[in-house]
Amino acid sequence: MNNLKVLREKNGLTQTEFAQAAGVSQQCVAKWETGKAMPKASRLPELAKTLNCSIEELLEDDTKEAI
């Protein structure tokens, strides 16, 4: 979920706002963004919709762009 934080910020959402939209806690979002946890696969379509992106974009490794 390396791209989650980038996409969330592009949408102007705080972790708390995104968590509320996704129906999870802010701590859960923080764990996803740091790689300490991953969302269930069944949740990916909803997360992508909330972030106005595709599931593929959500799962992309954003570190490739920095190289």
Short mmCIF file of N, CA and C in Angstrom, two decimals:
data_model
loop_
_atom_site.label_atom_id
_atom_site.label_comp_id
_atom_site.label_asym_id
_atom_site.label_seq_id
_atom_site.Cartn_x
_atom_site.Cartn_y
_atom_site.Cartn_z
N MET A 1 0.83 -1.19 0.00
CA MET A 1 0.00 0.00 0.00
C MET A 1 0.88 1.25 0.00
N ASN A 2 2.00 1.17 -0.68
CA ASN A 2 2.93 2.30 -0.70
C ASN A 2 2.30 3.58 -1.25
N ASN A 3 1.32 3.44 -2.10
CA ASN A 3 0.72 4.61 -2.76
C ASN A 3 -0.45 5.20 -1.98
N LEU A 4 -0.88 4.57 -0.94
CA LEU A 4 -2.07 5.01 -0.21
C LEU A 4 -1.94 6.43 0.31
N LYS A 5 -0.83 6.73 0.95
CA LYS A 5 -0.64 8.07 1.53
C LYS A 5 -0.62 9.13 0.43
N VAL A 6 0.07 8.85 -0.66
CA VAL A 6 0.15 9.81 -1.77
C VAL A 6 -1.24 10.09 -2.32
N LEU A 7 -2.01 9.05 -2.56
CA LEU A 7 -3.36 9.21 -3.10
C LEU A 7 -4.28 9.92 -2.11
N ARG A 8 -4.16 9.58 -0.84
CA ARG A 8 -4.98 10.24 0.18
C ARG A 8 -4.69 11.73 0.22
N GLU A 9 -3.41 12.08 0.20
CA GLU A 9 -3.03 13.48 0.24
C GLU A 9 -3.44 14.22 -1.03
N LYS A 10 -3.36 13.56 -2.19
CA LYS A 10 -3.80 14.17 -3.44
C LYS A 10 -5.29 14.52 -3.39
N ASN A 11 -6.04 13.74 -2.63
CA ASN A 11 -7.47 13.97 -2.48
C ASN A 11 -7.78 14.92 -1.34
N GLY A 12 -6.75 15.45 -0.70
CA GLY A 12 -6.93 16.43 0.36
C GLY A 12 -7.56 15.88 1.62
N LEU A 13 -7.33 14.59 1.88
CA LEU A 13 -7.92 13.94 3.05
C LEU A 13 -6.89 13.71 4.13
N THR A 14 -7.29 13.95 5.37
CA THR A 14 -6.46 13.55 6.50
C THR A 14 -6.66 12.06 6.72
N GLN A 15 -5.80 11.47 7.53
CA GLN A 15 -5.99 10.05 7.87
C GLN A 15 -7.35 9.85 8.51
N THR A 16 -7.75 10.77 9.37
CA THR A 16 -9.04 10.65 10.07
C THR A 16 -10.20 10.74 9.09
N GLU A 17 -10.14 11.68 8.17
CA GLU A 17 -11.23 11.83 7.17
C GLU A 17 -11.31 10.60 6.28
N PHE A 18 -10.16 10.10 5.85
CA PHE A 18 -10.16 8.91 5.01
C PHE A 18 -10.67 7.70 5.78
N ALA A 19 -10.26 7.59 7.03
CA ALA A 19 -10.71 6.48 7.87
C ALA A 19 -12.23 6.49 8.02
N GLN A 20 -12.80 7.67 8.26
CA GLN A 20 -14.25 7.77 8.39
C GLN A 20 -14.95 7.36 7.10
N ALA A 21 -14.41 7.80 5.96
CA ALA A 21 -15.02 7.45 4.67
C ALA A 21 -14.90 5.95 4.39
N ALA A 22 -13.82 5.35 4.87
CA ALA A 22 -13.58 3.92 4.64
C ALA A 22 -14.20 3.04 5.71
N GLY A 23 -14.68 3.64 6.79
CA GLY A 23 -15.31 2.86 7.86
C GLY A 23 -14.34 2.11 8.74
N VAL A 24 -13.13 2.70 8.90
CA VAL A 24 -12.12 2.09 9.76
C VAL A 24 -11.58 3.16 10.70
N SER A 25 -10.70 2.77 11.59
CA SER A 25 -10.10 3.74 12.51
C SER A 25 -8.92 4.45 11.86
N GLN A 26 -8.56 5.59 12.41
CA GLN A 26 -7.40 6.33 11.93
C GLN A 26 -6.14 5.49 12.14
N GLN A 27 -6.09 4.75 13.22
CA GLN A 27 -4.93 3.91 13.51
C GLN A 27 -4.77 2.83 12.43
N CYS A 28 -5.88 2.34 11.94
CA CYS A 28 -5.85 1.33 10.87
C CYS A 28 -5.23 1.93 9.61
N VAL A 29 -5.65 3.14 9.25
CA VAL A 29 -5.10 3.82 8.07
C VAL A 29 -3.60 4.03 8.26
N ALA A 30 -3.19 4.45 9.45
CA ALA A 30 -1.77 4.68 9.72
C ALA A 30 -0.98 3.39 9.53
N LYS A 31 -1.51 2.27 9.97
CA LYS A 31 -0.83 0.99 9.81
C LYS A 31 -0.73 0.60 8.34
N TRP A 32 -1.78 0.87 7.56
CA TRP A 32 -1.73 0.59 6.13
C TRP A 32 -0.64 1.42 5.47
N GLU A 33 -0.58 2.69 5.82
CA GLU A 33 0.38 3.60 5.19
C GLU A 33 1.82 3.27 5.55
N THR A 34 2.05 2.72 6.73
CA THR A 34 3.41 2.38 7.14
C THR A 34 3.78 0.94 6.80
N GLY A 35 2.84 0.18 6.27
CA GLY A 35 3.11 -1.20 5.90
C GLY A 35 3.04 -2.18 7.05
N LYS A 36 2.55 -1.74 8.19
CA LYS A 36 2.43 -2.64 9.35
C LYS A 36 1.20 -3.53 9.25
N ALA A 37 0.29 -3.18 8.36
CA ALA A 37 -0.92 -3.97 8.12
C ALA A 37 -1.38 -3.71 6.70
N MET A 38 -2.25 -4.57 6.22
CA MET A 38 -2.81 -4.43 4.88
C MET A 38 -4.33 -4.55 4.98
N PRO A 39 -5.06 -3.80 4.15
CA PRO A 39 -6.51 -3.95 4.16
C PRO A 39 -6.90 -5.28 3.53
N LYS A 40 -8.05 -5.76 3.90
CA LYS A 40 -8.58 -6.98 3.27
C LYS A 40 -8.82 -6.70 1.79
N ALA A 41 -8.61 -7.70 0.97
CA ALA A 41 -8.80 -7.55 -0.47
C ALA A 41 -10.22 -7.10 -0.80
N SER A 42 -11.18 -7.54 -0.03
CA SER A 42 -12.57 -7.17 -0.28
C SER A 42 -12.82 -5.68 -0.07
N ARG A 43 -11.94 -5.02 0.64
CA ARG A 43 -12.08 -3.59 0.93
C ARG A 43 -11.47 -2.71 -0.17
N LEU A 44 -10.62 -3.28 -1.02
CA LEU A 44 -9.90 -2.49 -2.03
C LEU A 44 -10.79 -1.70 -2.98
N PRO A 45 -11.88 -2.28 -3.50
CA PRO A 45 -12.73 -1.47 -4.39
C PRO A 45 -13.29 -0.22 -3.72
N GLU A 46 -13.69 -0.33 -2.47
CA GLU A 46 -14.23 0.81 -1.74
C GLU A 46 -13.14 1.86 -1.49
N LEU A 47 -11.93 1.40 -1.15
CA LEU A 47 -10.83 2.33 -0.92
C LEU A 47 -10.47 3.07 -2.20
N ALA A 48 -10.41 2.34 -3.30
CA ALA A 48 -10.09 2.96 -4.59
C ALA A 48 -11.15 3.99 -4.97
N LYS A 49 -12.41 3.66 -4.75
CA LYS A 49 -13.48 4.60 -5.07
C LYS A 49 -13.36 5.86 -4.21
N THR A 50 -13.08 5.69 -2.94
CA THR A 50 -12.94 6.83 -2.04
C THR A 50 -11.79 7.74 -2.48
N LEU A 51 -10.74 7.14 -3.03
CA LEU A 51 -9.56 7.91 -3.45
C LEU A 51 -9.57 8.26 -4.94
N ASN A 52 -10.68 7.98 -5.61
CA ASN A 52 -10.83 8.31 -7.04
C ASN A 52 -9.69 7.73 -7.88
N CYS A 53 -9.41 6.46 -7.67
CA CYS A 53 -8.35 5.80 -8.42
C CYS A 53 -8.75 4.36 -8.70
N SER A 54 -7.91 3.69 -9.43
CA SER A 54 -8.14 2.26 -9.69
C SER A 54 -7.47 1.45 -8.58
N ILE A 55 -7.85 0.20 -8.48
CA ILE A 55 -7.20 -0.69 -7.52
C ILE A 55 -5.72 -0.83 -7.87
N GLU A 56 -5.41 -0.86 -9.16
CA GLU A 56 -4.02 -0.97 -9.59
C GLU A 56 -3.21 0.23 -9.11
N GLU A 57 -3.77 1.43 -9.22
CA GLU A 57 -3.08 2.62 -8.74
C GLU A 57 -2.87 2.56 -7.23
N LEU A 58 -3.84 2.05 -6.55
CA LEU A 58 -3.76 1.94 -5.10
C LEU A 58 -2.62 1.01 -4.68
N LEU A 59 -2.41 -0.03 -5.46
CA LEU A 59 -1.40 -1.03 -5.13
C LEU A 59 -0.03 -0.74 -5.71
N GLU A 60 0.07 0.27 -6.58
CA GLU A 60 1.36 0.60 -7.19
C GLU A 60 2.39 0.96 -6.15
N ASP A 61 3.63 0.72 -6.49
CA ASP A 61 4.74 1.09 -5.62
C ASP A 61 5.20 2.49 -6.02
N ASP A 62 4.87 3.48 -5.21
CA ASP A 62 5.21 4.86 -5.54
C ASP A 62 6.69 5.16 -5.44
N THR A 63 7.47 4.25 -4.89
CA THR A 63 8.90 4.49 -4.79
C THR A 63 9.59 4.37 -6.15
N LYS A 64 8.95 3.75 -7.12
CA LYS A 64 9.51 3.64 -8.47
C LYS A 64 9.71 5.02 -9.08
N GLU A 65 8.81 5.95 -8.79
CA GLU A 65 8.89 7.28 -9.36
C GLU A 65 10.07 8.05 -8.81
N ALA A 66 10.50 7.74 -7.61
CA ALA A 66 11.58 8.48 -6.97
C ALA A 66 12.96 8.04 -7.43
N ILE A 67 13.03 6.92 -8.13
CA ILE A 67 14.33 6.37 -8.55
C ILE A 67 14.80 7.04 -9.83
#
